[in-house]
């Protein structure tokens, strides 16, 4: 099989994870953190304790258990059921659907905490009090006045977390719990090439190099966004 074509095609898997993973974390984390930070009190305390419990689980181990459970429990099911439809959806996506579920369940805690902290720092500002005094609803205050002013740090933080999502997918594919064969993935290609590393080292080096370059690129993107969104760093080298 042509190695260059598989490396190029494998970029689609990593880039899909790079965009869908942060999107899931932003949607779940920002929603959860906004509710916790805005209402405060007992609601905030209870919601943050749940986040602490979720932090207690090793995320990689949790994703491995989820992937193993989904793959084994949905392997022998009758057509026409909702579980069969989910399995068909996963197969049509090359095995990425369950990866997205695993990343979505385990990646929102940091974003929820960051959103909560940002909201706690701005919800007592004068423009929030002005909006509240003219009768703005809580939903309008959060989405119209608070979130537009705190999205910068959230986007920067999630961009810097993208290499972690890519490495998670590559690791799952490396151990055989990632995308379904014959869909090429850089992690699966590294796993296959490791068996012949003495005679054909390029089978490992090429996908590993592509993976490293992509992760470095998103790190540089996160650094650039941080410089762009931070007014203290504008105009400096």
mmCIF file of C-alpha atoms in Angstrom:
data_model
loop_
_atom_site.group_PDB
_atom_site.id
_atom_site.type_symbol
_atom_site.label_atom_id
_atom_site.label_comp_id
_atom_site.label_asym_id
_atom_site.label_seq_id
_atom_site.Cartn_x
_atom_site.Cartn_y
_atom_site.Cartn_z
ATOM 1 C CA UNK A 1 0.000 0.000 0.000
ATOM 2 C CA UNK A 2 1.168 3.503 -0.799
ATOM 3 C CA UNK A 3 2.543 4.955 2.427
ATOM 4 C CA UNK A 4 2.380 8.601 1.351
ATOM 5 C CA UNK A 5 -1.308 8.336 0.425
ATOM 6 C CA UNK A 6 -2.112 6.744 3.782
ATOM 7 C CA UNK A 7 -0.181 9.445 5.657
ATOM 8 C CA UNK A 8 -2.077 12.152 3.773
ATOM 9 C CA UNK A 9 -5.431 10.434 4.290
ATOM 10 C CA UNK A 10 -4.627 9.853 7.965
ATOM 11 C CA UNK A 11 -4.423 13.618 8.414
ATOM 12 C CA UNK A 12 -8.198 13.725 7.936
ATOM 13 C CA UNK A 13 -8.682 11.636 11.082
ATOM 14 C CA UNK A 14 -6.366 13.753 13.227
ATOM 15 C CA UNK A 15 -7.766 17.056 11.929
ATOM 16 C CA UNK A 16 -11.332 15.860 12.493
ATOM 17 C CA UNK A 17 -10.473 15.074 16.104
ATOM 18 C CA UNK A 18 -8.641 18.418 16.349
ATOM 19 C CA UNK A 19 -11.829 20.325 15.485
ATOM 20 C CA UNK A 20 -14.625 18.151 16.891
ATOM 21 C CA UNK A 21 -12.882 17.532 20.246
ATOM 22 C CA UNK A 22 -12.505 21.225 21.185
ATOM 23 C CA UNK A 23 -16.019 21.937 19.914
ATOM 24 C CA UNK A 24 -17.490 19.313 22.253
ATOM 25 C CA UNK A 25 -15.384 20.585 25.154
ATOM 26 C CA UNK A 26 -16.445 24.188 24.485
ATOM 27 C CA UNK A 27 -20.153 23.380 24.249
ATOM 28 C CA UNK A 28 -20.302 21.197 27.363
ATOM 29 C CA UNK A 29 -17.692 23.037 29.434
ATOM 30 C CA UNK A 30 -18.893 26.572 28.710
ATOM 31 C CA UNK A 31 -22.527 25.645 29.381
ATOM 32 C CA UNK A 32 -21.697 23.846 32.620
ATOM 33 C CA UNK A 33 -19.240 26.481 33.833
ATOM 34 C CA UNK A 34 -21.610 29.337 32.956
ATOM 35 C CA UNK A 35 -24.413 27.893 35.057
ATOM 36 C CA UNK A 36 -22.065 27.188 37.954
ATOM 37 C CA UNK A 37 -20.320 30.551 37.932
ATOM 38 C CA UNK A 38 -23.347 32.747 37.296
ATOM 39 C CA UNK A 39 -25.705 31.308 39.916
ATOM 40 C CA UNK A 40 -23.022 30.582 42.539
ATOM 41 C CA UNK A 41 -23.865 29.445 46.065
ATOM 42 C CA UNK A 42 -25.010 25.871 46.565
ATOM 43 C CA UNK A 43 -25.450 25.327 42.846
ATOM 44 C CA UNK A 44 -21.827 26.295 42.230
ATOM 45 C CA UNK A 45 -20.584 24.169 45.128
ATOM 46 C CA UNK A 46 -22.495 21.042 44.020
ATOM 47 C CA UNK A 47 -21.491 21.387 40.358
ATOM 48 C CA UNK A 48 -17.815 21.942 41.154
ATOM 49 C CA UNK A 49 -17.739 18.924 43.453
ATOM 50 C CA UNK A 50 -18.964 16.826 40.528
ATOM 51 C CA UNK A 51 -16.116 18.241 38.442
ATOM 52 C CA UNK A 52 -13.683 17.241 41.208
ATOM 53 C CA UNK A 53 -15.067 13.695 41.094
ATOM 54 C CA UNK A 54 -14.607 13.596 37.307
ATOM 55 C CA UNK A 55 -11.030 14.806 37.742
ATOM 56 C CA UNK A 56 -10.402 11.783 39.965
ATOM 57 C CA UNK A 57 -10.671 9.396 37.002
ATOM 58 C CA UNK A 58 -7.592 9.029 34.774
ATOM 59 C CA UNK A 59 -8.895 10.323 31.452
ATOM 60 C CA UNK A 60 -6.916 7.927 29.223
ATOM 61 C CA UNK A 61 -7.971 4.890 31.250
ATOM 62 C CA UNK A 62 -11.560 6.135 31.257
ATOM 63 C CA UNK A 63 -11.571 6.534 27.461
ATOM 64 C CA UNK A 64 -10.019 3.064 27.023
ATOM 65 C CA UNK A 65 -12.751 1.527 29.189
ATOM 66 C CA UNK A 66 -15.447 3.413 27.283
ATOM 67 C CA UNK A 67 -14.072 2.345 23.915
ATOM 68 C CA UNK A 68 -13.768 -1.292 25.004
ATOM 69 C CA UNK A 69 -17.319 -1.243 26.404
ATOM 70 C CA UNK A 70 -18.861 0.317 23.299
ATOM 71 C CA UNK A 71 -16.999 -1.908 20.873
ATOM 72 C CA UNK A 72 -17.803 -5.157 22.718
ATOM 73 C CA UNK A 73 -21.384 -4.413 23.770
ATOM 74 C CA UNK A 74 -22.459 -3.278 20.279
ATOM 75 C CA UNK A 75 -20.732 -6.039 18.328
ATOM 76 C CA UNK A 76 -23.628 -8.531 18.310
ATOM 77 C CA UNK A 77 -26.951 -6.705 18.158
ATOM 78 C CA UNK A 78 -30.136 -7.112 16.174
ATOM 79 C CA UNK A 79 -30.835 -4.825 13.204
ATOM 80 C CA UNK A 80 -33.537 -2.231 13.705
ATOM 81 C CA UNK A 81 -32.611 -1.222 17.249
ATOM 82 C CA UNK A 82 -31.173 2.132 18.322
ATOM 83 C CA UNK A 83 -27.904 0.423 19.283
ATOM 84 C CA UNK A 84 -27.629 -0.994 15.762
ATOM 85 C CA UNK A 85 -28.132 2.507 14.338
ATOM 86 C CA UNK A 86 -25.346 3.835 16.562
ATOM 87 C CA UNK A 87 -23.021 1.059 15.434
ATOM 88 C CA UNK A 88 -23.839 1.806 11.799
ATOM 89 C CA UNK A 89 -23.085 5.490 12.418
ATOM 90 C CA UNK A 90 -19.749 4.584 14.002
ATOM 91 C CA UNK A 91 -18.845 2.327 11.077
ATOM 92 C CA UNK A 92 -19.791 5.032 8.559
ATOM 93 C CA UNK A 93 -17.429 7.432 10.369
ATOM 94 C CA UNK A 94 -14.615 4.888 10.354
ATOM 95 C CA UNK A 95 -14.803 4.340 14.127
ATOM 96 C CA UNK A 96 -14.568 8.025 15.097
ATOM 97 C CA UNK A 97 -17.998 8.309 16.712
ATOM 98 C CA UNK A 98 -17.063 6.522 19.929
ATOM 99 C CA UNK A 99 -13.766 8.427 20.045
ATOM 100 C CA UNK A 100 -15.743 11.675 19.989
ATOM 101 C CA UNK A 101 -17.966 10.388 22.802
ATOM 102 C CA UNK A 102 -14.946 9.437 24.907
ATOM 103 C CA UNK A 103 -13.210 12.772 24.334
ATOM 104 C CA UNK A 104 -16.436 14.689 24.949
ATOM 105 C CA UNK A 105 -17.062 12.961 28.275
ATOM 106 C CA UNK A 106 -13.530 13.472 29.591
ATOM 107 C CA UNK A 107 -12.368 16.810 28.162
ATOM 108 C CA UNK A 108 -14.881 19.401 29.406
ATOM 109 C CA UNK A 109 -13.826 19.693 33.065
ATOM 110 C CA UNK A 110 -10.950 22.117 32.533
ATOM 111 C CA UNK A 111 -13.085 24.291 30.268
ATOM 112 C CA UNK A 112 -15.895 24.302 32.864
ATOM 113 C CA UNK A 113 -13.518 25.456 35.601
ATOM 114 C CA UNK A 114 -11.971 28.122 33.398
ATOM 115 C CA UNK A 115 -15.414 29.410 32.345
ATOM 116 C CA UNK A 116 -16.571 29.504 35.956
ATOM 117 C CA UNK A 117 -13.506 31.489 37.004
ATOM 118 C CA UNK A 118 -13.918 33.965 34.158
ATOM 119 C CA UNK A 119 -17.605 34.507 34.953
ATOM 120 C CA UNK A 120 -16.884 35.010 38.666
ATOM 121 C CA UNK A 121 -14.394 37.721 37.705
ATOM 122 C CA UNK A 122 -16.797 39.683 35.470
ATOM 123 C CA UNK A 123 -20.321 39.084 36.769
ATOM 124 C CA UNK A 124 -20.021 41.940 39.301
ATOM 125 C CA UNK A 125 -18.725 44.437 36.746
ATOM 126 C CA UNK A 126 -20.575 47.703 36.138
ATOM 127 C CA UNK A 127 -21.893 46.767 32.695
ATOM 128 C CA UNK A 128 -23.408 43.568 34.112
ATOM 129 C CA UNK A 129 -25.110 45.536 36.897
ATOM 130 C CA UNK A 130 -26.365 48.024 34.297
ATOM 131 C CA UNK A 131 -27.846 45.223 32.194
ATOM 132 C CA UNK A 132 -29.477 43.718 35.269
ATOM 133 C CA UNK A 133 -30.900 47.098 36.333
ATOM 134 C CA UNK A 134 -32.682 47.621 33.001
ATOM 135 C CA UNK A 135 -34.416 44.238 33.324
ATOM 136 C CA UNK A 136 -32.234 41.944 31.217
ATOM 137 C CA UNK A 137 -32.880 38.252 31.848
ATOM 138 C CA UNK A 138 -30.200 35.932 33.183
ATOM 139 C CA UNK A 139 -29.996 34.167 29.816
ATOM 140 C CA UNK A 140 -29.463 37.447 27.965
ATOM 141 C CA UNK A 141 -26.857 38.627 30.456
ATOM 142 C CA UNK A 142 -24.854 35.411 30.115
ATOM 143 C CA UNK A 143 -24.976 35.097 26.324
ATOM 144 C CA UNK A 144 -25.069 38.767 25.341
ATOM 145 C CA UNK A 145 -22.827 40.455 27.904
ATOM 146 C CA UNK A 146 -20.653 37.891 29.702
ATOM 147 C CA UNK A 147 -19.657 35.230 27.159
ATOM 148 C CA UNK A 148 -18.493 37.660 24.408
ATOM 149 C CA UNK A 149 -16.096 39.210 26.945
ATOM 150 C CA UNK A 150 -14.579 35.931 28.165
ATOM 151 C CA UNK A 151 -14.416 33.872 24.947
ATOM 152 C CA UNK A 152 -10.847 34.974 24.166
ATOM 153 C CA UNK A 153 -9.110 33.086 27.002
ATOM 154 C CA UNK A 154 -11.438 30.105 26.498
ATOM 155 C CA UNK A 155 -10.603 29.779 22.795
ATOM 156 C CA UNK A 156 -6.881 30.143 23.488
ATOM 157 C CA UNK A 157 -6.992 27.487 26.211
ATOM 158 C CA UNK A 158 -8.906 25.045 24.017
ATOM 159 C CA UNK A 159 -6.572 25.640 21.072
ATOM 160 C CA UNK A 160 -3.580 24.784 23.255
ATOM 161 C CA UNK A 161 -5.392 21.566 24.281
ATOM 162 C CA UNK A 162 -5.824 20.371 20.674
ATOM 163 C CA UNK A 163 -2.476 18.471 20.584
ATOM 164 C CA UNK A 164 -3.730 16.481 23.565
ATOM 165 C CA UNK A 165 -6.813 15.380 21.621
ATOM 166 C CA UNK A 166 -4.702 14.396 18.619
ATOM 167 C CA UNK A 167 -2.309 12.381 20.796
ATOM 168 C CA UNK A 168 -5.264 10.670 22.511
ATOM 169 C CA UNK A 169 -6.671 9.514 19.170
ATOM 170 C CA UNK A 170 -3.216 8.398 18.009
ATOM 171 C CA UNK A 171 -2.695 6.432 21.233
ATOM 172 C CA UNK A 172 -6.096 4.743 20.949
ATOM 173 C CA UNK A 173 -5.364 3.786 17.343
ATOM 174 C CA UNK A 174 -1.917 2.544 18.373
ATOM 175 C CA UNK A 175 -3.391 0.087 20.885
ATOM 176 C CA UNK A 176 -6.185 -0.970 18.518
ATOM 177 C CA UNK A 177 -9.105 0.970 20.023
ATOM 178 C CA UNK A 178 -9.130 3.839 17.528
ATOM 179 C CA UNK A 179 -10.489 4.016 14.002
ATOM 180 C CA UNK A 180 -11.631 0.861 12.267
ATOM 181 C CA UNK A 181 -9.354 -0.745 9.669
ATOM 182 C CA UNK A 182 -8.729 -0.130 6.815
ATOM 183 C CA UNK A 183 -9.237 3.575 7.641
ATOM 184 C CA UNK A 184 -5.680 4.926 7.955
ATOM 185 C CA UNK A 185 -4.670 6.650 11.164
ATOM 186 C CA UNK A 186 -1.231 7.847 12.130
ATOM 187 C CA UNK A 187 -1.360 5.927 15.412
ATOM 188 C CA UNK A 188 -2.343 2.680 13.668
ATOM 189 C CA UNK A 189 0.351 3.231 11.022
ATOM 190 C CA UNK A 190 2.983 3.713 13.731
ATOM 191 C CA UNK A 191 1.782 0.494 15.375
ATOM 192 C CA UNK A 192 2.004 -1.430 12.093
ATOM 193 C CA UNK A 193 5.387 0.059 11.210
ATOM 194 C CA UNK A 194 6.855 -0.739 14.625
ATOM 195 C CA UNK A 195 6.789 -4.441 13.708
ATOM 196 C CA UNK A 196 9.196 -3.796 10.829
ATOM 197 C CA UNK A 197 11.178 -0.912 12.274
ATOM 198 C CA UNK A 198 14.562 -2.624 11.804
ATOM 199 C CA UNK A 199 14.150 -3.230 8.088
ATOM 200 C CA UNK A 200 11.791 -0.397 7.093
ATOM 201 C CA UNK A 201 12.132 2.427 9.651
ATOM 202 C CA UNK A 202 10.419 4.954 7.344
ATOM 203 C CA UNK A 203 7.103 3.158 7.958
ATOM 204 C CA UNK A 204 7.288 4.498 11.523
ATOM 205 C CA UNK A 205 9.153 7.758 10.916
ATOM 206 C CA UNK A 206 6.825 9.217 8.276
ATOM 207 C CA UNK A 207 3.524 9.002 10.235
ATOM 208 C CA UNK A 208 5.338 9.961 13.456
ATOM 209 C CA UNK A 209 6.828 13.011 11.705
ATOM 210 C CA UNK A 210 3.400 14.019 10.351
ATOM 211 C CA UNK A 211 1.910 13.630 13.835
ATOM 212 C CA UNK A 212 4.657 15.715 15.442
ATOM 213 C CA UNK A 213 4.399 18.493 12.837
ATOM 214 C CA UNK A 214 0.622 18.712 13.254
ATOM 215 C CA UNK A 215 0.858 18.909 17.039
ATOM 216 C CA UNK A 216 3.575 21.583 16.820
ATOM 217 C CA UNK A 217 1.425 23.548 14.365
ATOM 218 C CA UNK A 218 -1.520 23.674 16.771
ATOM 219 C CA UNK A 219 0.801 24.647 19.616
ATOM 220 C CA UNK A 220 2.061 27.580 17.548
ATOM 221 C CA UNK A 221 -1.538 28.455 16.652
ATOM 222 C CA UNK A 222 -2.435 28.559 20.342
ATOM 223 C CA UNK A 223 0.556 30.784 21.117
ATOM 224 C CA UNK A 224 -0.422 33.133 18.290
ATOM 225 C CA UNK A 225 -4.014 33.356 19.486
ATOM 226 C CA UNK A 226 -2.832 34.046 23.019
ATOM 227 C CA UNK A 227 -0.703 36.930 21.770
ATOM 228 C CA UNK A 228 -3.589 38.232 19.656
ATOM 229 C CA UNK A 229 -6.181 38.099 22.450
ATOM 230 C CA UNK A 230 -3.923 39.432 25.225
ATOM 231 C CA UNK A 231 -3.828 43.247 25.021
ATOM 232 C CA UNK A 232 -0.716 43.327 27.238
ATOM 233 C CA UNK A 233 1.290 41.482 24.577
ATOM 234 C CA UNK A 234 0.194 43.504 21.550
ATOM 235 C CA UNK A 235 2.977 45.373 19.841
ATOM 236 C CA UNK A 236 5.713 43.400 21.608
ATOM 237 C CA UNK A 237 8.130 40.890 20.212
#
